[in-house]
mmCIF file with all atom_site columns, C-alpha atoms in Angstrom:
data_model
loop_
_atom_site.group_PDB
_atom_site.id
_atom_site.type_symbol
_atom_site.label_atom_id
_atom_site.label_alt_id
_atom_site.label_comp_id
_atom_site.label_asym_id
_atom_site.label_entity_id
_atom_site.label_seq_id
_atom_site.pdbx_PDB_ins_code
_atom_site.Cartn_x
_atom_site.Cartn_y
_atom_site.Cartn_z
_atom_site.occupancy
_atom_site.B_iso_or_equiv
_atom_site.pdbx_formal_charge
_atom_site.auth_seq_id
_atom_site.auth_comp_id
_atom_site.auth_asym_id
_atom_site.auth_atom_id
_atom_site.pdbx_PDB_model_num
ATOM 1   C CA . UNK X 1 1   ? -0.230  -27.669 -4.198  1.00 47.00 ? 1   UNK X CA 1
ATOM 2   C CA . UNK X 1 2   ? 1.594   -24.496 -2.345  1.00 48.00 ? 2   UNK X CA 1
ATOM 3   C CA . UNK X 1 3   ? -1.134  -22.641 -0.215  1.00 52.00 ? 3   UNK X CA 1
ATOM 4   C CA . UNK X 1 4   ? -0.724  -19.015 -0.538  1.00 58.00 ? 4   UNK X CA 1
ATOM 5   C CA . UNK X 1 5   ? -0.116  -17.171 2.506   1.00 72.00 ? 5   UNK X CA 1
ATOM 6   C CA . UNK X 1 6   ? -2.529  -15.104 3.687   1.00 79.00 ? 6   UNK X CA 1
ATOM 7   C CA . UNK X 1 7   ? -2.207  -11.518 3.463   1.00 89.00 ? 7   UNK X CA 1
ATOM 8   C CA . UNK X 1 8   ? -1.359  -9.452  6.500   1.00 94.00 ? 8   UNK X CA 1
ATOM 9   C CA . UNK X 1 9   ? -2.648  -6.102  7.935   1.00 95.00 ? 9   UNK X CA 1
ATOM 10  C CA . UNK X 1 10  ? -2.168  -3.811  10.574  1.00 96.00 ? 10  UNK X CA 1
ATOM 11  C CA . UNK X 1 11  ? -4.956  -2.339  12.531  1.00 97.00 ? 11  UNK X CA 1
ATOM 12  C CA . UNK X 1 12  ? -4.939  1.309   13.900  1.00 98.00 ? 12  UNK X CA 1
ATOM 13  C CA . UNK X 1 13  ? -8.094  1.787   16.430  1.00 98.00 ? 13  UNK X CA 1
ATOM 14  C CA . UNK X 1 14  ? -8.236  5.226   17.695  1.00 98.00 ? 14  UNK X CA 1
ATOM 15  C CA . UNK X 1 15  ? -11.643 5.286   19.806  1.00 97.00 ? 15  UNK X CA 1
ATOM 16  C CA . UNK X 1 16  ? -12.085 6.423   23.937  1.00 96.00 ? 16  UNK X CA 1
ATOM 17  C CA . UNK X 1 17  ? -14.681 4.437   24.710  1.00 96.00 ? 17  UNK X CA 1
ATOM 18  C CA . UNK X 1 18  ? -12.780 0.724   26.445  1.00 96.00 ? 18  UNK X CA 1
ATOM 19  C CA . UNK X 1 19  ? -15.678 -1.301  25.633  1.00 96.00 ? 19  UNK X CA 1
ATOM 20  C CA . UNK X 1 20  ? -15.578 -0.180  21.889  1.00 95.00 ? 20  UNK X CA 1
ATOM 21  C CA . UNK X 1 21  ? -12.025 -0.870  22.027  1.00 96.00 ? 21  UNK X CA 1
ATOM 22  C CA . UNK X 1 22  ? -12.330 -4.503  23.581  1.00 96.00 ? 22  UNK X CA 1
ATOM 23  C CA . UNK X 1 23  ? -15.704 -5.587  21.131  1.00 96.00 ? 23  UNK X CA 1
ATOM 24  C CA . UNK X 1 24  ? -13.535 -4.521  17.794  1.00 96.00 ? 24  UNK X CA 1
ATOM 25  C CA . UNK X 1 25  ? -10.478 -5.795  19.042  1.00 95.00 ? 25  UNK X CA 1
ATOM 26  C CA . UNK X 1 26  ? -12.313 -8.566  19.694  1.00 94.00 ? 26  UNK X CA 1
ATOM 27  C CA . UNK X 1 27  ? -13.986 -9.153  16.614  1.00 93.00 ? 27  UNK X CA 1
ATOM 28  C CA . UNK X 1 28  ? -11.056 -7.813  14.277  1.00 93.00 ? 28  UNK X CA 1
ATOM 29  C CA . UNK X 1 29  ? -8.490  -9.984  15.782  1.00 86.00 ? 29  UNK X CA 1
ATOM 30  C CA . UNK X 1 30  ? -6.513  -13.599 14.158  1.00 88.00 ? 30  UNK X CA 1
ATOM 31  C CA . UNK X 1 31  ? -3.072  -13.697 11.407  1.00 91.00 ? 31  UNK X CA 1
ATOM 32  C CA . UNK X 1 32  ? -4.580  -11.711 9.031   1.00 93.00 ? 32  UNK X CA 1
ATOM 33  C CA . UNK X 1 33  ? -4.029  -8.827  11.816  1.00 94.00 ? 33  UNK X CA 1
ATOM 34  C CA . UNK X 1 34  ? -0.878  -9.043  13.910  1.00 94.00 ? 34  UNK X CA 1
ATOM 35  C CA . UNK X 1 35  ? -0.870  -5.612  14.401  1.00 95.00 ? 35  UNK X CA 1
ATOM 36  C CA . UNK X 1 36  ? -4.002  -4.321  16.419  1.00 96.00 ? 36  UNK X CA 1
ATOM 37  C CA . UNK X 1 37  ? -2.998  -0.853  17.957  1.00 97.00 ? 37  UNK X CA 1
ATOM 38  C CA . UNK X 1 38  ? -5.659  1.588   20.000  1.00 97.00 ? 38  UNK X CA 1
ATOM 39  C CA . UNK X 1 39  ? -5.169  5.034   20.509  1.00 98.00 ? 39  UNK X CA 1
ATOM 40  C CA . UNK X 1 40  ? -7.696  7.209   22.424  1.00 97.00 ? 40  UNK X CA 1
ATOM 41  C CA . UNK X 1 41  ? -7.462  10.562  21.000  1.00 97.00 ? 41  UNK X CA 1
ATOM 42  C CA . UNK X 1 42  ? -6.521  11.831  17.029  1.00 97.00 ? 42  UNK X CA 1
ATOM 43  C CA . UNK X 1 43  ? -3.330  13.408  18.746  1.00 97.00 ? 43  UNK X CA 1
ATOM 44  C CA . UNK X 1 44  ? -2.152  10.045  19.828  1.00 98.00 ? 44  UNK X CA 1
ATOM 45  C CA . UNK X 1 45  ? -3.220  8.377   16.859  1.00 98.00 ? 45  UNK X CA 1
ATOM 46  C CA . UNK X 1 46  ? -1.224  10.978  14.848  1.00 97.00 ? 46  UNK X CA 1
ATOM 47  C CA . UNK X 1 47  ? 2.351   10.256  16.486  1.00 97.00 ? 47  UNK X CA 1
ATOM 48  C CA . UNK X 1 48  ? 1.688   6.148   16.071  1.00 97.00 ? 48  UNK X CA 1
ATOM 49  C CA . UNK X 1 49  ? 1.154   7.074   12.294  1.00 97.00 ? 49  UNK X CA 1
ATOM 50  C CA . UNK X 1 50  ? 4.262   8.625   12.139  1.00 96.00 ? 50  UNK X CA 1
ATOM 51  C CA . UNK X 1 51  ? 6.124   5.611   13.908  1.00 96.00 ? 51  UNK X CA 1
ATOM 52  C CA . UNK X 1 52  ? 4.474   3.005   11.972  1.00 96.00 ? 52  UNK X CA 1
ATOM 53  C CA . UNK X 1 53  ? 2.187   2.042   8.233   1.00 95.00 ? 53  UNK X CA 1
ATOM 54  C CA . UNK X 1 54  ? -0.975  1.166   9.263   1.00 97.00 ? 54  UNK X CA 1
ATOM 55  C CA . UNK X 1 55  ? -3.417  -0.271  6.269   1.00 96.00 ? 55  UNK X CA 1
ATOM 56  C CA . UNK X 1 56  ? -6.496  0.098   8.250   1.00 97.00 ? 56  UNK X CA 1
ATOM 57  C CA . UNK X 1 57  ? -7.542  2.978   10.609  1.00 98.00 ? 57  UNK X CA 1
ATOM 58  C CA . UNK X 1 58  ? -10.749 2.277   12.004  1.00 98.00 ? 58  UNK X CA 1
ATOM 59  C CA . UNK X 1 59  ? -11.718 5.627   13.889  1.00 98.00 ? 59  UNK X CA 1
ATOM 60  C CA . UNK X 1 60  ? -15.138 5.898   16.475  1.00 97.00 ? 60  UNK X CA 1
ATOM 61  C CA . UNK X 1 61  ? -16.793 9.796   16.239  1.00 97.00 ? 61  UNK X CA 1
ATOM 62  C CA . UNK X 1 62  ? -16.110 11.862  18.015  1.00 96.00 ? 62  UNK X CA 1
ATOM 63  C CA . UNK X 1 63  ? -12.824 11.646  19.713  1.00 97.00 ? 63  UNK X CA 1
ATOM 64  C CA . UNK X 1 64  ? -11.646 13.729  22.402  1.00 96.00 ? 64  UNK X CA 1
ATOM 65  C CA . UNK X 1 65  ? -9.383  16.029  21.270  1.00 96.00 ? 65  UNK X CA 1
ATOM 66  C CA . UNK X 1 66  ? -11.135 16.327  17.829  1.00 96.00 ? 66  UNK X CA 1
ATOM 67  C CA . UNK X 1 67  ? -14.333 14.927  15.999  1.00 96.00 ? 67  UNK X CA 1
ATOM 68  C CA . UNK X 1 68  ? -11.770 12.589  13.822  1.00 96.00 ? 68  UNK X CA 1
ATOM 69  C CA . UNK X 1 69  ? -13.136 13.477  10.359  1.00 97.00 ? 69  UNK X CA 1
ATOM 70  C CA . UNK X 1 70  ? -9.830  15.584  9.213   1.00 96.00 ? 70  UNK X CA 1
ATOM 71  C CA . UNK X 1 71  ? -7.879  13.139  11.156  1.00 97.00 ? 71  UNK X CA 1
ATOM 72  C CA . UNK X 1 72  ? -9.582  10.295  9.308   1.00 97.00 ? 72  UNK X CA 1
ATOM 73  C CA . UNK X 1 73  ? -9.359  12.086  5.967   1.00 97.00 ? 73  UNK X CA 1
ATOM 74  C CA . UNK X 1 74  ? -5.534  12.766  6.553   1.00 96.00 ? 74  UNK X CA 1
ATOM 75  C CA . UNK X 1 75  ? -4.917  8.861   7.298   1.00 97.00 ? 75  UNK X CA 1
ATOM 76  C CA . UNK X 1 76  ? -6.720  8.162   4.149   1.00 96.00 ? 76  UNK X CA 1
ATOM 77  C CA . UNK X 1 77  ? -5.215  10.893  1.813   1.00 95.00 ? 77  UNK X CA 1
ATOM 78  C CA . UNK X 1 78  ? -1.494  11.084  2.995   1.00 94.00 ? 78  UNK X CA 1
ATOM 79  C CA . UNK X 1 79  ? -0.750  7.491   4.586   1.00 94.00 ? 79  UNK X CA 1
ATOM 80  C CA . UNK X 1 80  ? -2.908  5.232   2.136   1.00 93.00 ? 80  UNK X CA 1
ATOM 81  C CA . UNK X 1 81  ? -4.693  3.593   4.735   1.00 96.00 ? 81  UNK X CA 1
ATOM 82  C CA . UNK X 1 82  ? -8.295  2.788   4.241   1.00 96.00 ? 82  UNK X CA 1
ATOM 83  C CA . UNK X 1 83  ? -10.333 4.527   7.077   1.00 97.00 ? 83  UNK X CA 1
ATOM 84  C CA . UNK X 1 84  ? -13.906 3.174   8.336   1.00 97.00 ? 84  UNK X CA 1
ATOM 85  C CA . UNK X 1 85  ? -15.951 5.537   10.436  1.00 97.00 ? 85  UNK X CA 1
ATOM 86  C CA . UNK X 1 86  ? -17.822 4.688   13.213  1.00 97.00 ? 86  UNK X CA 1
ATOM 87  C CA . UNK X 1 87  ? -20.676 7.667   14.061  1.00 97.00 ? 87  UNK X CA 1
ATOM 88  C CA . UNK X 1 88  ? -23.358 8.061   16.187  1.00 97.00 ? 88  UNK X CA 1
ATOM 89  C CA . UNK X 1 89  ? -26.877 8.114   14.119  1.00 96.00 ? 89  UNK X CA 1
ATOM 90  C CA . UNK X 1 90  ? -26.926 11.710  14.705  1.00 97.00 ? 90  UNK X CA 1
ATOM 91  C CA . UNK X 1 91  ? -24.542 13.033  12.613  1.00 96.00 ? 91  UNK X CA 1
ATOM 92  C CA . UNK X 1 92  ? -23.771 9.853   10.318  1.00 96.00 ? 92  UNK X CA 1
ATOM 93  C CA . UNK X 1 93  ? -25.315 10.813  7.254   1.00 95.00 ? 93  UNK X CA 1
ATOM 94  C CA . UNK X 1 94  ? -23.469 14.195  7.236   1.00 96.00 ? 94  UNK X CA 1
ATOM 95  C CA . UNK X 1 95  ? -20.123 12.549  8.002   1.00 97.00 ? 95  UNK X CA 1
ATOM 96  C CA . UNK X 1 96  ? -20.795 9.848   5.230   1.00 96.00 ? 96  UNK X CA 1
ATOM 97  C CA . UNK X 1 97  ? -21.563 12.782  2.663   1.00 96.00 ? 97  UNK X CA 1
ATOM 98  C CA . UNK X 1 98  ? -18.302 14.749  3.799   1.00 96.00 ? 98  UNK X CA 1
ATOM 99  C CA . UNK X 1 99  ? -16.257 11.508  3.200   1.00 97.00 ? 99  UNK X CA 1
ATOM 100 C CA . UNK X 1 100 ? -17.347 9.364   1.072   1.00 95.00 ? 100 UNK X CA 1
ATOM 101 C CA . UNK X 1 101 ? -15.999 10.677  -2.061  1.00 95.00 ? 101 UNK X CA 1
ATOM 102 C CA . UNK X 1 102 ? -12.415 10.258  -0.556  1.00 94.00 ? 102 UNK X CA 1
ATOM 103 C CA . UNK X 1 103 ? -12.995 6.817   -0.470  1.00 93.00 ? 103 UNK X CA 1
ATOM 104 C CA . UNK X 1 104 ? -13.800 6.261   3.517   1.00 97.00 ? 104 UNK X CA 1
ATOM 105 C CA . UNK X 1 105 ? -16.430 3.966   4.651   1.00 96.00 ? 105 UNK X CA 1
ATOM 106 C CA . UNK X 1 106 ? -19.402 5.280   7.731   1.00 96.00 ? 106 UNK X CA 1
ATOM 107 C CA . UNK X 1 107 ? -21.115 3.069   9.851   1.00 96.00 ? 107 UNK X CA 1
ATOM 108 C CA . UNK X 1 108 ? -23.551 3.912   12.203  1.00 95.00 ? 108 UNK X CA 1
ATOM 109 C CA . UNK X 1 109 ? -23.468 2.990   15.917  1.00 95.00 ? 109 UNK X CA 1
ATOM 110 C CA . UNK X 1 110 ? -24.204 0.711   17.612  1.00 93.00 ? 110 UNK X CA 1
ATOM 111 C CA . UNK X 1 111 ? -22.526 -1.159  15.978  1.00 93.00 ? 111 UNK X CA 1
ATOM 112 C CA . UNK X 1 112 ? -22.873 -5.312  15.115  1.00 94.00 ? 112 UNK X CA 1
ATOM 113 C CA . UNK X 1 113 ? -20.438 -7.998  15.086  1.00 94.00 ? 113 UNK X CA 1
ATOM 114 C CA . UNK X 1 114 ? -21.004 -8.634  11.380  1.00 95.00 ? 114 UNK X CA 1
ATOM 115 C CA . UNK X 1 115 ? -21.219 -5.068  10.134  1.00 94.00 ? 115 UNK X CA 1
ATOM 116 C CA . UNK X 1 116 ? -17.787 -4.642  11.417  1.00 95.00 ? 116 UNK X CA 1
ATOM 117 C CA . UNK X 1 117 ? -16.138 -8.092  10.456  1.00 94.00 ? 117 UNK X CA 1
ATOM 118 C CA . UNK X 1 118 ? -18.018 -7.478  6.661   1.00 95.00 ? 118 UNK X CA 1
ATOM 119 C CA . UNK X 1 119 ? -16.510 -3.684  6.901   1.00 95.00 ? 119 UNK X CA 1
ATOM 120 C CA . UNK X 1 120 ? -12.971 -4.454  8.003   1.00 95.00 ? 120 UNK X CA 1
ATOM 121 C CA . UNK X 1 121 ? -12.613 -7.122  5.731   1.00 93.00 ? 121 UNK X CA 1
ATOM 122 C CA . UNK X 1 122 ? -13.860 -4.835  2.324   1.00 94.00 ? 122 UNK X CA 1
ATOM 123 C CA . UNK X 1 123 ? -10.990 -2.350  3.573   1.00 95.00 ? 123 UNK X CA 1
ATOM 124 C CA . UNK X 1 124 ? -8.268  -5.250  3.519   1.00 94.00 ? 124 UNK X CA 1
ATOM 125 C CA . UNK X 1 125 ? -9.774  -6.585  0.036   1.00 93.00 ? 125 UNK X CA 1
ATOM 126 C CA . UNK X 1 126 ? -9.223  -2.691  -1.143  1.00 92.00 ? 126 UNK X CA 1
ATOM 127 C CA . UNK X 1 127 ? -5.798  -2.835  0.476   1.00 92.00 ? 127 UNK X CA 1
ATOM 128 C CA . UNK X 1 128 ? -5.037  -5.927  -0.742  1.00 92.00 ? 128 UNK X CA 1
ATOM 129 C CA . UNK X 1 129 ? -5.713  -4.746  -4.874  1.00 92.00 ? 129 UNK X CA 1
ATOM 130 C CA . UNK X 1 130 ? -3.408  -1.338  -3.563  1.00 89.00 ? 130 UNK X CA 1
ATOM 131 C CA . UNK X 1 131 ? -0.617  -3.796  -2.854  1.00 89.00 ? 131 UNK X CA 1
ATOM 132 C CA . UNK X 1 132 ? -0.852  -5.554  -5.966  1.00 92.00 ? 132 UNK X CA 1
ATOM 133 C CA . UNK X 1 133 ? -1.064  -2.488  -8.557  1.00 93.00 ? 133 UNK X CA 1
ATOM 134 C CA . UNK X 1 134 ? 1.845   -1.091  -6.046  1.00 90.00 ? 134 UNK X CA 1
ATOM 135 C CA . UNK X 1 135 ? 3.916   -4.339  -7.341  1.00 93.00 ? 135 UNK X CA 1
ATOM 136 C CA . UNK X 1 136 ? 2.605   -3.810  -10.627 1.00 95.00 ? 136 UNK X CA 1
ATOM 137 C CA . UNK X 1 137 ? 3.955   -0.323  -11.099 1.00 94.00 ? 137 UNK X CA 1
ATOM 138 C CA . UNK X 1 138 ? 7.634   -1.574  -9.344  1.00 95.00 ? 138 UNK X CA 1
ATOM 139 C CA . UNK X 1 139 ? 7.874   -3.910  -11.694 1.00 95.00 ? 139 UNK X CA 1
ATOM 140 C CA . UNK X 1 140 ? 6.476   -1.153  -14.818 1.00 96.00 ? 140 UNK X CA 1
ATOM 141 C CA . UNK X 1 141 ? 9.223   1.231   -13.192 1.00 95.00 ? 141 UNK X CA 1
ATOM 142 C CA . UNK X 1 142 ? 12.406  -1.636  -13.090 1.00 94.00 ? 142 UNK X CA 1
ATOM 143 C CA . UNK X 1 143 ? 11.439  -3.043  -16.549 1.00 95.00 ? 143 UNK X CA 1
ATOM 144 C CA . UNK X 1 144 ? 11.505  1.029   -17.837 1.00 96.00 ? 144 UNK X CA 1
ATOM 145 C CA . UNK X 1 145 ? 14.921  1.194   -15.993 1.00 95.00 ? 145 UNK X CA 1
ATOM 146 C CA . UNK X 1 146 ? 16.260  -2.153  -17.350 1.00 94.00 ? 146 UNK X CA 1
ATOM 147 C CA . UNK X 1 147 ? 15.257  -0.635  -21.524 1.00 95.00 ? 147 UNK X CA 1
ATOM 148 C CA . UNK X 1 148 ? 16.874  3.057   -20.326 1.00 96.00 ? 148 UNK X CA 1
ATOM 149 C CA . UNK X 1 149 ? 20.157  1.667   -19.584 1.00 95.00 ? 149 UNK X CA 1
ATOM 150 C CA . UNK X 1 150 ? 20.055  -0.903  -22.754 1.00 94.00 ? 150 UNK X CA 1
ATOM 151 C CA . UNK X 1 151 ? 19.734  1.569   -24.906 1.00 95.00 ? 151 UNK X CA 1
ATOM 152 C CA . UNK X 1 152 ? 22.458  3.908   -23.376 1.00 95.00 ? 152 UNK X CA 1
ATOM 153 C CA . UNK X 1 153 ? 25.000  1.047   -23.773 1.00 94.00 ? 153 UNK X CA 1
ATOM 154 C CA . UNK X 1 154 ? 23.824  0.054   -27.379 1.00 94.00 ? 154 UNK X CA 1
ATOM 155 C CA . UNK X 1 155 ? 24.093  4.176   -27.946 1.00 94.00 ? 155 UNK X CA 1
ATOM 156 C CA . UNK X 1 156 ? 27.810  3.597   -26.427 1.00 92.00 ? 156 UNK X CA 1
ATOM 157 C CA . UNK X 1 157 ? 28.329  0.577   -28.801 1.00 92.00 ? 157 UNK X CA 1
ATOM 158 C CA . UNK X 1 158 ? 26.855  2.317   -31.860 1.00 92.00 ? 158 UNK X CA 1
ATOM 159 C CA . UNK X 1 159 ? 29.185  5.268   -31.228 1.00 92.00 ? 159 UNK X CA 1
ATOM 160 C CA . UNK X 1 160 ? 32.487  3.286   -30.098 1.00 91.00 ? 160 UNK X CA 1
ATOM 161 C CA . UNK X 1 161 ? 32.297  0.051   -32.366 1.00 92.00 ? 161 UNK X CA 1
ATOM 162 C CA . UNK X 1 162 ? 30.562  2.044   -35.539 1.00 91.00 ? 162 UNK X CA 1
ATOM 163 C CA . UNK X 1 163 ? 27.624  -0.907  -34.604 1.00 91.00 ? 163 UNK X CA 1
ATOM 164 C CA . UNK X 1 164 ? 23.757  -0.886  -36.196 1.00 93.00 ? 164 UNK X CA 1
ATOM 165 C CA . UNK X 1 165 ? 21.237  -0.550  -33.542 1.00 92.00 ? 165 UNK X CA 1
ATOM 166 C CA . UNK X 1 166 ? 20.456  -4.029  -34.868 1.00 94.00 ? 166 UNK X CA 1
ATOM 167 C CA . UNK X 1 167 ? 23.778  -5.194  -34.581 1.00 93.00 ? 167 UNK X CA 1
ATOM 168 C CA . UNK X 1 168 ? 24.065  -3.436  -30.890 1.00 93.00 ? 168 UNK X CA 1
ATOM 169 C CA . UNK X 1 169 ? 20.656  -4.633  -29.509 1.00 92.00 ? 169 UNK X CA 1
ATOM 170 C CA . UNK X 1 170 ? 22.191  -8.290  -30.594 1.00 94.00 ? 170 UNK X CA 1
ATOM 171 C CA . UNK X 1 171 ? 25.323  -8.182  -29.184 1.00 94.00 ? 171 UNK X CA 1
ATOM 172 C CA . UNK X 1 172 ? 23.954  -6.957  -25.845 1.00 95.00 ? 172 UNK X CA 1
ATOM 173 C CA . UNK X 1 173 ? 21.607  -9.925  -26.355 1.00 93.00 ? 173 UNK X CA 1
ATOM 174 C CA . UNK X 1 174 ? 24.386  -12.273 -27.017 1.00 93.00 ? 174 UNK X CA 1
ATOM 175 C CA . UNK X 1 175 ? 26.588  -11.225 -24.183 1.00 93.00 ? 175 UNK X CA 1
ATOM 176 C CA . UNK X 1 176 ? 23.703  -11.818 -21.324 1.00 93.00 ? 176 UNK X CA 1
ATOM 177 C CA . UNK X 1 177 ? 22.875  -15.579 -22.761 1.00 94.00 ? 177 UNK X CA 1
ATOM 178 C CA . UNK X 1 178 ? 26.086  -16.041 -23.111 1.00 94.00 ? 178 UNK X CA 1
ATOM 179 C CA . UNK X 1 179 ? 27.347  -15.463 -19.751 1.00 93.00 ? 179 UNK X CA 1
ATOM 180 C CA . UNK X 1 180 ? 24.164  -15.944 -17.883 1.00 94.00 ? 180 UNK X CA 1
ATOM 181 C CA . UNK X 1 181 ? 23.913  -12.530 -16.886 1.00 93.00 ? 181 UNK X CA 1
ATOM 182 C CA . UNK X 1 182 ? 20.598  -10.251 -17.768 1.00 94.00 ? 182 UNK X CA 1
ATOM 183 C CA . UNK X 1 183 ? 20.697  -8.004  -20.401 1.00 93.00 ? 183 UNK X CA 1
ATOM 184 C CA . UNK X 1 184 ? 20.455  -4.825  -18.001 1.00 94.00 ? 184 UNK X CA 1
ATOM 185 C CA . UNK X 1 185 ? 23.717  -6.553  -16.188 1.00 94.00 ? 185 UNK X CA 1
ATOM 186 C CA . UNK X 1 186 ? 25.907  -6.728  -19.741 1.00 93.00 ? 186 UNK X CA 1
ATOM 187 C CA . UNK X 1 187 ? 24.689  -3.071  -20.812 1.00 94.00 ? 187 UNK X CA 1
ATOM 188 C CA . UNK X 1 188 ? 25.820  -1.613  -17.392 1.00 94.00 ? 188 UNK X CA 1
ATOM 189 C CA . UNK X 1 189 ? 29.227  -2.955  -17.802 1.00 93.00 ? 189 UNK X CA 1
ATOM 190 C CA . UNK X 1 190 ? 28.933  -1.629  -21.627 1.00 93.00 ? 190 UNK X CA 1
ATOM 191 C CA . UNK X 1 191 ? 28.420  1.427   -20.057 1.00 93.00 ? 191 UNK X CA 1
ATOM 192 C CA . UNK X 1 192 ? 31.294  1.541   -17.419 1.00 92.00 ? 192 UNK X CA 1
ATOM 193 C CA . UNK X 1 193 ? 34.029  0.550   -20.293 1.00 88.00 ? 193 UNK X CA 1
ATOM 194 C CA . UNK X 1 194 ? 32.946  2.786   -22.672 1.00 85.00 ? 194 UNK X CA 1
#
């Protein structure tokens, strides 16, 4: 039996506080996360956003240069990653109402081994379903492609050879088995002699 390969992610931590940083590096650490990066401030985590994806930003309130909700809600909204939120019990329970509809997870500090292990992995189990209805639509998009440019060269048949539809869908048929070629390969070559 082939044994899937595990999926992999990489990790954005932006958080000033070192022992924060070593505890969740710590705990969110193994091959389902080669990539662990930490960034101290929303400006730094910014520029490493534009340099590489990250599928999970995991972001402890406030940060220096910013309290990291816009930052957070950015990450989430224009780079797809999904964002937990670590906040002090103080202002939790406003951040979680400001965010939650936008799909980002709060968690209060302190914060416990488990609740961020059981956290981190929901937000690669969403990514995870993102990549596959990602694939889905690639494959929706090619196979929409692939009927496009069949029925330009049957059009080119129908018009050039005084074919059916019929007859043209057929021939285009016949042509791929034939040569062992796929039906989008024979209709672009249609296209390109005709």
């Amino acid at each position: 039996m082939i044994k899937r390969k595990d999926p992999q992610y990489a990790v954005l931590l932006v958080s000033a506080a070192d022992q924060l940083n070593n505890f969740v590096k710590r705990v969110v650490s193994g091959p389902r996360f080669p990539v662990f990066e930490i960034r101290k401030s929303a400006t730094l985590a910014r520029r490493a956003m534009l340099e590489r994806h990250f599928d999970i930003v995991l972001v402890s309130l406030p940060l220096p240069d910013e309290m990291g909700v816009e930052f957070a809600l950015d990450a989430a909204e224009r780079h797809g990653a999904a964002v937990l939120l670590m906040a002090p019990p103080e202002i939790a329970g406003d951040v979680t109402d400001h965010v939650i509809d936008r799909g980002i997870i709060t968690i209060q500090k302190p914060l416990s081994e488990k609740d961020v292990i059981r956290n981190v992995r929901f937000l690669a189990a969403v990514q995870q379903r993102l990549r596959e209805k990602d694939r889905q639509v690639q494959r929706l998009e090619e196979k929409m492609e692939e009927i496009r440019i069949v029925n330009k060269a049957k059009w080119k048949l129908i018009t050039a050879e005084g074919l059916s539809e019929e007859e043209a869908h057929a021939r285009i048929g016949k042509l791929a088995m034939d040569r062992g070629l796929t039906r989008k390969m024979v209709a672009e070559e249609i296209i390109e002699k005709y």
